[in-house]
Structures are given as structure tokens and as C-alpha cells.
């Protein structure tokens, strides 16, 4: 008895003549894998979305601080005190003319801002921080359309005249 591919043996079907069978489960999977209908055409008046990066909000806030003559960037701190000799390592020191370190987070259309600043010695901290907070909130709202929910200001250094 010869069992070659052209002549099927007992109980065998010839190659290429099998009929595909599908089970209800396979039919369900085929229906789920069907391509989705094409999306509806966009509204012709829709111009797209504008996405504001958190870095943009941070720079706007930092610029608002620099515009105040009695506030600026603060030296980095470690364990609550400034790092001595940090200038030799290329790390910035407190400077009333430089931008402070600012972090911003955006959640939908709401911004949260944290900043560390220095203030000129003997200036009223409440007045300086209130001016900065109001300016930051107004500037961010006007230029980005975002609402500032929180502006956390940490005064980490007081700068004496001539320092």
C-alpha cells in the first residue's frame, strides 16, 4: 500500500481539500478583529490643540521673580543650609539678578508651581512673596490660559547688600 501525497490512505484526506471549519468562538474572535469604521471627518472649524509644556510655565514664573528688584535665585541647599564652596564646583550662588529654580506641573488646564527664591535682607517677606505670587498667577493666566491653583514659594536665602 502506497502512502504518497497524491493518493490518500484509509481515513486520510488528500492535501488541499480540507474545508475550513469555524466554531462559534472563532467566529466571535473574527468579528472582534474586524477593522473599526473610519473616524468621522474633523470639524472644519477645529484648528487643533495647543499643549503648554510645564517648562514654559516654569520659565514664565522665574521671569516674574527676576522682575522684582528685591528677589532672585537662591543658592542650592543641602540639609537646610547652603553648600559652602559651591561656586568652585560651578553651582550657582544666591543672586538677585538671576532666575530662581522653579518647578511646574500641569493637570489639564490647572498649573501648580513651586519655587525657591532669595530675598534682599530687611525686605518684608510677606510683601515680596505676595507680589511674586500675584504676578506669577496673572502672567501665567494671561499668556497660557492656565489657571494657577497653587504657587508655593520657599524663601531659602536672604541676600545682604553687596553679597
Short mmCIF file of C-alpha atoms in Angstrom, two decimals, residues 26 55 79 83 91-92 96 100 105 114 135 138:
data_model
loop_
_atom_site.label_atom_id
_atom_site.label_comp_id
_atom_site.label_asym_id
_atom_site.label_seq_id
_atom_site.Cartn_x
_atom_site.Cartn_y
_atom_site.Cartn_z
CA UNK A 26 -13.64 31.56 16.37
CA UNK A 55 8.92 74.09 31.40
CA UNK A 79 20.22 69.54 54.83
CA UNK A 83 26.63 74.42 50.39
CA UNK A 91 26.96 75.53 41.25
CA UNK A 92 25.17 78.83 41.41
CA UNK A 96 19.06 88.79 42.93
CA UNK A 100 15.33 81.07 40.53
CA UNK A 105 3.16 70.73 36.92
CA UNK A 114 6.95 75.52 43.30
CA UNK A 135 2.40 88.43 39.27
CA UNK A 138 -1.62 86.82 36.42
#
